[in-house]
């Protein structure tokens, strides 16, 4: 009896030592492309705000939006703007949100370091590889460019729930989600890195940060917009100034309006926009112009909801012009 009573007295002490009480929690999910930046920001924020718990998941842009539009997360990482179908769901479910661009990304086209024959690739050649009409027909590198060897073509790319998939298919094939289906697909870019790195016939695409993190395992391929164009690598300058086309894109976070009214979420977003520029460079992405960060924070503090990309194409969009028109 005494033993049981002693354990009951001890239980609160055990509970307190095992479970930390937090003043607030921020649940984030979504794009694997945006994950490295958001996780870097969250890590730095935790150092100053140890009493705020922040979880950052990776379920792809589409998967993240599903959770976000059910009210399960406070913030959704997205490597594309919210889609018209998702906007309808947000209105049906009464989920208002604030859209915030956080960085630029140059989508990396990569092959294995064992591949010595690829010096550059054109947008037309990428389309020949990836178009829906190529499924079951274009199976060799030689079928894409006659001077390339007759090596089996093995493709690696984003899964269908990924915003990277949506952007790539729109930029290369002219329509979002228009793609051949016989390729190795994953929402986890690390899976694609592992696949391409050891496959001499492999070619893949994913966010620049994942190439930067794995550059010893991969070969980056410059892209020509047309056969007459210069072959361009994605980097800070070519992405920010629009030279790496059509595979330069902005990336976003979406904040639930109800969550945005919480003081600690406001502090996190302020911290995010103040540090996004430097941390984007650290993780391998390209900072936005400072004017875009200022306008984004102004929209957040005003509680400006909705997407500036509603009924607009993301490919080739000018963020500064779009945000300035909203003011």
GROMACS .gro file of C-alpha atoms in nm:
model
  327
    1UNK     CA    1   0.000   0.000   0.000
    2UNK     CA    2   0.279   0.236   0.100
    3UNK     CA    3   0.462   0.148  -0.222
    4UNK     CA    4   0.161   0.244  -0.439
    5UNK     CA    5   0.113   0.568  -0.248
    6UNK     CA    6   0.481   0.657  -0.296
    7UNK     CA    7   0.457   0.597  -0.673
    8UNK     CA    8   0.148   0.818  -0.696
    9UNK     CA    9   0.338   1.100  -0.525
   10UNK     CA   10   0.633   1.046  -0.757
   11UNK     CA   11   0.430   1.047  -1.081
   12UNK     CA   12   0.403   1.428  -1.116
   13UNK     CA   13   0.779   1.458  -1.076
   14UNK     CA   14   0.837   1.191  -1.341
   15UNK     CA   15   0.587   1.360  -1.576
   16UNK     CA   16   0.752   1.702  -1.537
   17UNK     CA   17   1.097   1.562  -1.609
   18UNK     CA   18   0.985   1.377  -1.921
   19UNK     CA   19   0.746   1.627  -2.079
   20UNK     CA   20   0.833   1.988  -2.142
   21UNK     CA   21   0.553   2.241  -2.121
   22UNK     CA   22   0.542   2.472  -2.425
   23UNK     CA   23   0.381   2.814  -2.442
   24UNK     CA   24   0.286   2.755  -2.801
   25UNK     CA   25   0.308   2.511  -3.091
   26UNK     CA   26   0.346   2.574  -3.463
   27UNK     CA   27   0.266   2.284  -3.696
   28UNK     CA   28   0.419   2.309  -4.044
   29UNK     CA   29   0.401   2.060  -4.332
   30UNK     CA   30   0.424   2.052  -4.710
   31UNK     CA   31   0.691   2.090  -4.976
   32UNK     CA   32   1.020   1.903  -4.947
   33UNK     CA   33   1.177   2.180  -5.155
   34UNK     CA   34   1.084   2.451  -4.904
   35UNK     CA   35   1.166   2.224  -4.608
   36UNK     CA   36   1.542   2.305  -4.588
   37UNK     CA   37   1.474   2.679  -4.555
   38UNK     CA   38   1.180   2.650  -4.315
   39UNK     CA   39   1.367   2.399  -4.097
   40UNK     CA   40   1.673   2.629  -4.091
   41UNK     CA   41   1.455   2.921  -3.984
   42UNK     CA   42   1.279   2.708  -3.722
   43UNK     CA   43   1.613   2.589  -3.584
   44UNK     CA   44   1.738   2.946  -3.540
   45UNK     CA   45   1.405   3.060  -3.395
   46UNK     CA   46   1.411   2.776  -3.137
   47UNK     CA   47   1.742   2.907  -3.004
   48UNK     CA   48   1.573   3.230  -2.900
   49UNK     CA   49   1.228   3.085  -2.821
   50UNK     CA   50   1.282   2.749  -2.655
   51UNK     CA   51   0.928   2.765  -2.517
   52UNK     CA   52   0.774   2.745  -2.867
   53UNK     CA   53   0.750   2.400  -3.021
   54UNK     CA   54   0.783   2.391  -3.401
   55UNK     CA   55   0.736   2.074  -3.608
   56UNK     CA   56   0.820   2.072  -3.980
   57UNK     CA   57   0.699   1.779  -4.191
   58UNK     CA   58   0.746   1.673  -4.552
   59UNK     CA   59   0.437   1.546  -4.730
   60UNK     CA   60   0.476   1.738  -5.058
   61UNK     CA   61   0.304   2.060  -5.157
   62UNK     CA   62  -0.024   1.887  -5.243
   63UNK     CA   63  -0.019   1.671  -4.930
   64UNK     CA   64   0.064   1.975  -4.719
   65UNK     CA   65  -0.226   2.173  -4.864
   66UNK     CA   66  -0.467   1.887  -4.786
   67UNK     CA   67  -0.372   1.906  -4.418
   68UNK     CA   68  -0.368   2.288  -4.422
   69UNK     CA   69  -0.714   2.312  -4.575
   70UNK     CA   70  -0.851   2.076  -4.314
   71UNK     CA   71  -0.719   2.311  -4.047
   72UNK     CA   72  -0.459   2.060  -3.925
   73UNK     CA   73  -0.152   2.281  -3.971
   74UNK     CA   74  -0.067   2.644  -3.903
   75UNK     CA   75   0.170   2.691  -4.196
   76UNK     CA   76   0.204   2.508  -4.527
   77UNK     CA   77   0.529   2.499  -4.724
   78UNK     CA   78   0.459   2.519  -5.098
   79UNK     CA   79   0.679   2.509  -5.405
   80UNK     CA   80   0.395   2.644  -5.619
   81UNK     CA   81   0.098   2.877  -5.561
   82UNK     CA   82  -0.224   2.731  -5.428
   83UNK     CA   83  -0.425   2.578  -5.712
   84UNK     CA   84  -0.780   2.677  -5.824
   85UNK     CA   85  -0.913   2.347  -5.686
   86UNK     CA   86  -0.744   2.409  -5.351
   87UNK     CA   87  -0.881   2.764  -5.344
   88UNK     CA   88  -1.234   2.622  -5.379
   89UNK     CA   89  -1.170   2.386  -5.088
   90UNK     CA   90  -1.034   2.671  -4.876
   91UNK     CA   91  -1.355   2.870  -4.933
   92UNK     CA   92  -1.577   2.569  -4.868
   93UNK     CA   93  -1.392   2.489  -4.545
   94UNK     CA   94  -1.366   2.852  -4.434
   95UNK     CA   95  -0.985   2.846  -4.427
   96UNK     CA   96  -0.845   3.193  -4.491
   97UNK     CA   97  -0.472   3.225  -4.549
   98UNK     CA   98  -0.189   3.469  -4.609
   99UNK     CA   99   0.047   3.384  -4.897
  100UNK     CA  100   0.415   3.466  -4.840
  101UNK     CA  101   0.696   3.411  -5.095
  102UNK     CA  102   1.020   3.323  -4.914
  103UNK     CA  103   1.290   3.250  -5.174
  104UNK     CA  104   1.370   3.169  -5.534
  105UNK     CA  105   1.468   2.823  -5.647
  106UNK     CA  106   1.641   2.720  -5.966
  107UNK     CA  107   1.518   2.371  -6.041
  108UNK     CA  108   1.830   2.156  -6.086
  109UNK     CA  109   1.863   1.915  -6.378
  110UNK     CA  110   2.108   1.647  -6.272
  111UNK     CA  111   2.278   1.331  -6.396
  112UNK     CA  112   2.527   1.092  -6.244
  113UNK     CA  113   2.895   1.197  -6.235
  114UNK     CA  114   2.955   0.876  -6.436
  115UNK     CA  115   2.766   1.039  -6.723
  116UNK     CA  116   3.037   1.199  -6.939
  117UNK     CA  117   2.834   1.262  -7.256
  118UNK     CA  118   2.585   1.526  -7.136
  119UNK     CA  119   2.731   1.877  -7.163
  120UNK     CA  120   2.400   2.070  -7.169
  121UNK     CA  121   2.033   2.009  -7.238
  122UNK     CA  122   1.768   2.218  -7.414
  123UNK     CA  123   1.410   2.280  -7.302
  124UNK     CA  124   1.293   2.098  -7.617
  125UNK     CA  125   1.504   1.793  -7.525
  126UNK     CA  126   1.361   1.793  -7.173
  127UNK     CA  127   1.014   1.800  -7.325
  128UNK     CA  128   1.105   1.511  -7.553
  129UNK     CA  129   1.208   1.313  -7.246
  130UNK     CA  130   0.919   1.406  -7.019
  131UNK     CA  131   0.610   1.466  -7.234
  132UNK     CA  132   0.312   1.229  -7.196
  133UNK     CA  133   0.352   1.127  -7.562
  134UNK     CA  134   0.705   0.999  -7.490
  135UNK     CA  135   0.591   0.728  -7.251
  136UNK     CA  136   0.696   0.389  -7.383
  137UNK     CA  137   0.855   0.549  -7.691
  138UNK     CA  138   1.156   0.755  -7.581
  139UNK     CA  139   1.365   0.504  -7.387
  140UNK     CA  140   1.721   0.585  -7.493
  141UNK     CA  141   1.945   0.890  -7.472
  142UNK     CA  142   2.017   0.855  -7.845
  143UNK     CA  143   1.648   0.908  -7.921
  144UNK     CA  144   1.673   1.249  -7.754
  145UNK     CA  145   1.992   1.367  -7.926
  146UNK     CA  146   2.150   1.166  -8.204
  147UNK     CA  147   2.505   1.237  -8.083
  148UNK     CA  148   2.431   1.082  -7.743
  149UNK     CA  149   2.496   0.707  -7.697
  150UNK     CA  150   2.232   0.436  -7.707
  151UNK     CA  151   2.214   0.418  -7.327
  152UNK     CA  152   1.880   0.343  -7.153
  153UNK     CA  153   1.712   0.663  -7.033
  154UNK     CA  154   1.601   0.637  -6.670
  155UNK     CA  155   1.408   0.933  -6.534
  156UNK     CA  156   1.372   1.047  -6.171
  157UNK     CA  157   1.133   1.320  -6.066
  158UNK     CA  158   0.888   1.460  -5.820
  159UNK     CA  159   0.574   1.270  -5.723
  160UNK     CA  160   0.235   1.390  -5.836
  161UNK     CA  161   0.157   1.552  -5.497
  162UNK     CA  162   0.464   1.772  -5.527
  163UNK     CA  163   0.458   2.138  -5.627
  164UNK     CA  164   0.788   2.073  -5.802
  165UNK     CA  165   0.604   1.827  -6.028
  166UNK     CA  166   0.336   2.085  -6.106
  167UNK     CA  167   0.586   2.360  -6.187
  168UNK     CA  168   0.821   2.141  -6.391
  169UNK     CA  169   0.542   1.996  -6.604
  170UNK     CA  170   0.395   2.340  -6.671
  171UNK     CA  171   0.733   2.496  -6.752
  172UNK     CA  172   0.856   2.211  -6.974
  173UNK     CA  173   0.542   2.048  -7.114
  174UNK     CA  174   0.316   2.354  -7.117
  175UNK     CA  175   0.057   2.219  -6.874
  176UNK     CA  176   0.071   2.137  -6.505
  177UNK     CA  177   0.057   1.761  -6.433
  178UNK     CA  178   0.116   1.672  -6.801
  179UNK     CA  179   0.393   1.412  -6.779
  180UNK     CA  180   0.487   1.063  -6.874
  181UNK     CA  181   0.424   0.829  -6.585
  182UNK     CA  182   0.696   0.565  -6.634
  183UNK     CA  183   0.962   0.725  -6.416
  184UNK     CA  184   1.088   0.688  -6.059
  185UNK     CA  185   0.873   0.931  -5.859
  186UNK     CA  186   0.907   1.051  -5.500
  187UNK     CA  187   0.803   1.348  -5.286
  188UNK     CA  188   1.128   1.293  -5.096
  189UNK     CA  189   1.409   1.452  -5.297
  190UNK     CA  190   1.671   1.250  -5.110
  191UNK     CA  191   1.530   0.936  -5.274
  192UNK     CA  192   1.580   1.097  -5.617
  193UNK     CA  193   1.935   1.201  -5.529
  194UNK     CA  194   2.024   0.842  -5.440
  195UNK     CA  195   1.865   0.708  -5.757
  196UNK     CA  196   2.033   0.943  -6.003
  197UNK     CA  197   2.375   0.942  -5.838
  198UNK     CA  198   2.443   0.575  -5.914
  199UNK     CA  199   2.265   0.548  -6.251
  200UNK     CA  200   2.472   0.637  -6.559
  201UNK     CA  201   2.152   0.654  -6.765
  202UNK     CA  202   1.961   0.853  -6.507
  203UNK     CA  203   1.836   1.212  -6.524
  204UNK     CA  204   1.640   1.386  -6.253
  205UNK     CA  205   1.505   1.720  -6.138
  206UNK     CA  206   1.454   1.873  -5.793
  207UNK     CA  207   1.521   2.189  -5.594
  208UNK     CA  208   1.867   2.345  -5.609
  209UNK     CA  209   1.925   2.300  -5.235
  210UNK     CA  210   1.929   1.923  -5.275
  211UNK     CA  211   2.195   1.947  -5.547
  212UNK     CA  212   2.401   2.184  -5.330
  213UNK     CA  213   2.377   1.941  -5.038
  214UNK     CA  214   2.479   1.645  -5.260
  215UNK     CA  215   2.706   1.805  -5.521
  216UNK     CA  216   2.976   1.541  -5.470
  217UNK     CA  217   2.727   1.272  -5.580
  218UNK     CA  218   2.571   1.454  -5.877
  219UNK     CA  219   2.653   1.639  -6.199
  220UNK     CA  220   2.458   1.960  -6.262
  221UNK     CA  221   2.347   2.011  -6.623
  222UNK     CA  222   2.313   2.363  -6.770
  223UNK     CA  223   1.993   2.437  -6.961
  224UNK     CA  224   1.947   2.612  -7.295
  225UNK     CA  225   1.612   2.786  -7.343
  226UNK     CA  226   1.652   2.722  -7.718
  227UNK     CA  227   1.921   2.567  -7.937
  228UNK     CA  228   2.065   2.915  -8.004
  229UNK     CA  229   2.064   3.024  -7.639
  230UNK     CA  230   2.350   3.018  -7.392
  231UNK     CA  231   2.369   2.713  -7.165
  232UNK     CA  232   2.288   2.844  -6.817
  233UNK     CA  233   2.354   2.694  -6.475
  234UNK     CA  234   2.120   2.780  -6.187
  235UNK     CA  235   2.290   3.007  -5.932
  236UNK     CA  236   2.212   3.322  -5.731
  237UNK     CA  237   2.262   3.557  -6.024
  238UNK     CA  238   2.095   3.358  -6.305
  239UNK     CA  239   1.792   3.269  -6.093
  240UNK     CA  240   1.734   3.610  -5.933
  241UNK     CA  241   1.773   3.796  -6.263
  242UNK     CA  242   1.560   3.558  -6.467
  243UNK     CA  243   1.838   3.416  -6.687
  244UNK     CA  244   1.776   3.055  -6.585
  245UNK     CA  245   1.452   3.002  -6.772
  246UNK     CA  246   1.201   2.851  -6.755
  247UNK     CA  247   1.309   2.664  -6.440
  248UNK     CA  248   1.340   2.954  -6.193
  249UNK     CA  249   1.050   2.972  -5.951
  250UNK     CA  250   0.947   3.138  -5.625
  251UNK     CA  251   0.868   2.927  -5.320
  252UNK     CA  252   0.613   3.002  -5.051
  253UNK     CA  253   0.472   2.955  -4.708
  254UNK     CA  254   0.098   2.984  -4.646
  255UNK     CA  255  -0.019   3.092  -4.300
  256UNK     CA  256  -0.364   3.012  -4.163
  257UNK     CA  257  -0.528   3.347  -4.076
  258UNK     CA  258  -0.647   3.219  -3.735
  259UNK     CA  259  -0.294   3.106  -3.654
  260UNK     CA  260  -0.158   3.442  -3.774
  261UNK     CA  261  -0.345   3.612  -3.490
  262UNK     CA  262  -0.133   3.431  -3.231
  263UNK     CA  263   0.153   3.639  -3.096
  264UNK     CA  264   0.416   3.366  -3.122
  265UNK     CA  265   0.319   3.292  -3.485
  266UNK     CA  266   0.355   3.663  -3.562
  267UNK     CA  267   0.700   3.656  -3.403
  268UNK     CA  268   0.795   3.349  -3.608
  269UNK     CA  269   0.684   3.503  -3.939
  270UNK     CA  270   0.868   3.828  -3.861
  271UNK     CA  271   1.179   3.625  -3.777
  272UNK     CA  272   1.135   3.415  -4.094
  273UNK     CA  273   1.123   3.719  -4.324
  274UNK     CA  274   1.412   3.890  -4.146
  275UNK     CA  275   1.638   3.584  -4.182
  276UNK     CA  276   1.511   3.422  -4.504
  277UNK     CA  277   1.766   3.602  -4.721
  278UNK     CA  278   2.076   3.483  -4.535
  279UNK     CA  279   1.943   3.136  -4.454
  280UNK     CA  280   1.827   3.079  -4.813
  281UNK     CA  281   2.187   3.124  -4.926
  282UNK     CA  282   2.311   2.889  -4.654
  283UNK     CA  283   2.083   2.603  -4.763
  284UNK     CA  284   2.140   2.656  -5.136
  285UNK     CA  285   1.850   2.873  -5.248
  286UNK     CA  286   1.834   3.226  -5.385
  287UNK     CA  287   1.709   3.520  -5.175
  288UNK     CA  288   1.425   3.739  -5.295
  289UNK     CA  289   1.480   4.115  -5.338
  290UNK     CA  290   1.452   4.289  -4.999
  291UNK     CA  291   1.154   4.487  -5.131
  292UNK     CA  292   0.962   4.159  -5.172
  293UNK     CA  293   1.031   4.059  -4.811
  294UNK     CA  294   0.916   4.404  -4.692
  295UNK     CA  295   0.596   4.390  -4.897
  296UNK     CA  296   0.529   4.034  -4.780
  297UNK     CA  297   0.562   4.134  -4.414
  298UNK     CA  298   0.335   4.431  -4.472
  299UNK     CA  299   0.072   4.201  -4.626
  300UNK     CA  300   0.108   3.969  -4.327
  301UNK     CA  301   0.069   4.242  -4.065
  302UNK     CA  302  -0.237   4.375  -4.251
  303UNK     CA  303  -0.385   4.027  -4.272
  304UNK     CA  304  -0.412   4.042  -4.652
  305UNK     CA  305  -0.558   3.707  -4.754
  306UNK     CA  306  -0.577   3.521  -5.083
  307UNK     CA  307  -0.328   3.445  -5.359
  308UNK     CA  308  -0.175   3.702  -5.594
  309UNK     CA  309  -0.147   3.415  -5.845
  310UNK     CA  310  -0.518   3.345  -5.872
  311UNK     CA  311  -0.593   3.315  -6.246
  312UNK     CA  312  -0.224   3.387  -6.326
  313UNK     CA  313   0.059   3.163  -6.447
  314UNK     CA  314   0.355   3.118  -6.213
  315UNK     CA  315   0.603   3.064  -6.498
  316UNK     CA  316   0.796   3.385  -6.560
  317UNK     CA  317   0.600   3.581  -6.297
  318UNK     CA  318   0.748   3.900  -6.145
  319UNK     CA  319   0.690   3.891  -5.768
  320UNK     CA  320   0.770   4.255  -5.707
  321UNK     CA  321   0.520   4.373  -5.966
  322UNK     CA  322   0.247   4.137  -5.844
  323UNK     CA  323   0.288   4.235  -5.478
  324UNK     CA  324   0.315   4.607  -5.556
  325UNK     CA  325  -0.019   4.596  -5.740
  326UNK     CA  326  -0.183   4.465  -5.423
  327UNK     CA  327  -0.082   4.775  -5.224
   0.00000   0.00000   0.00000
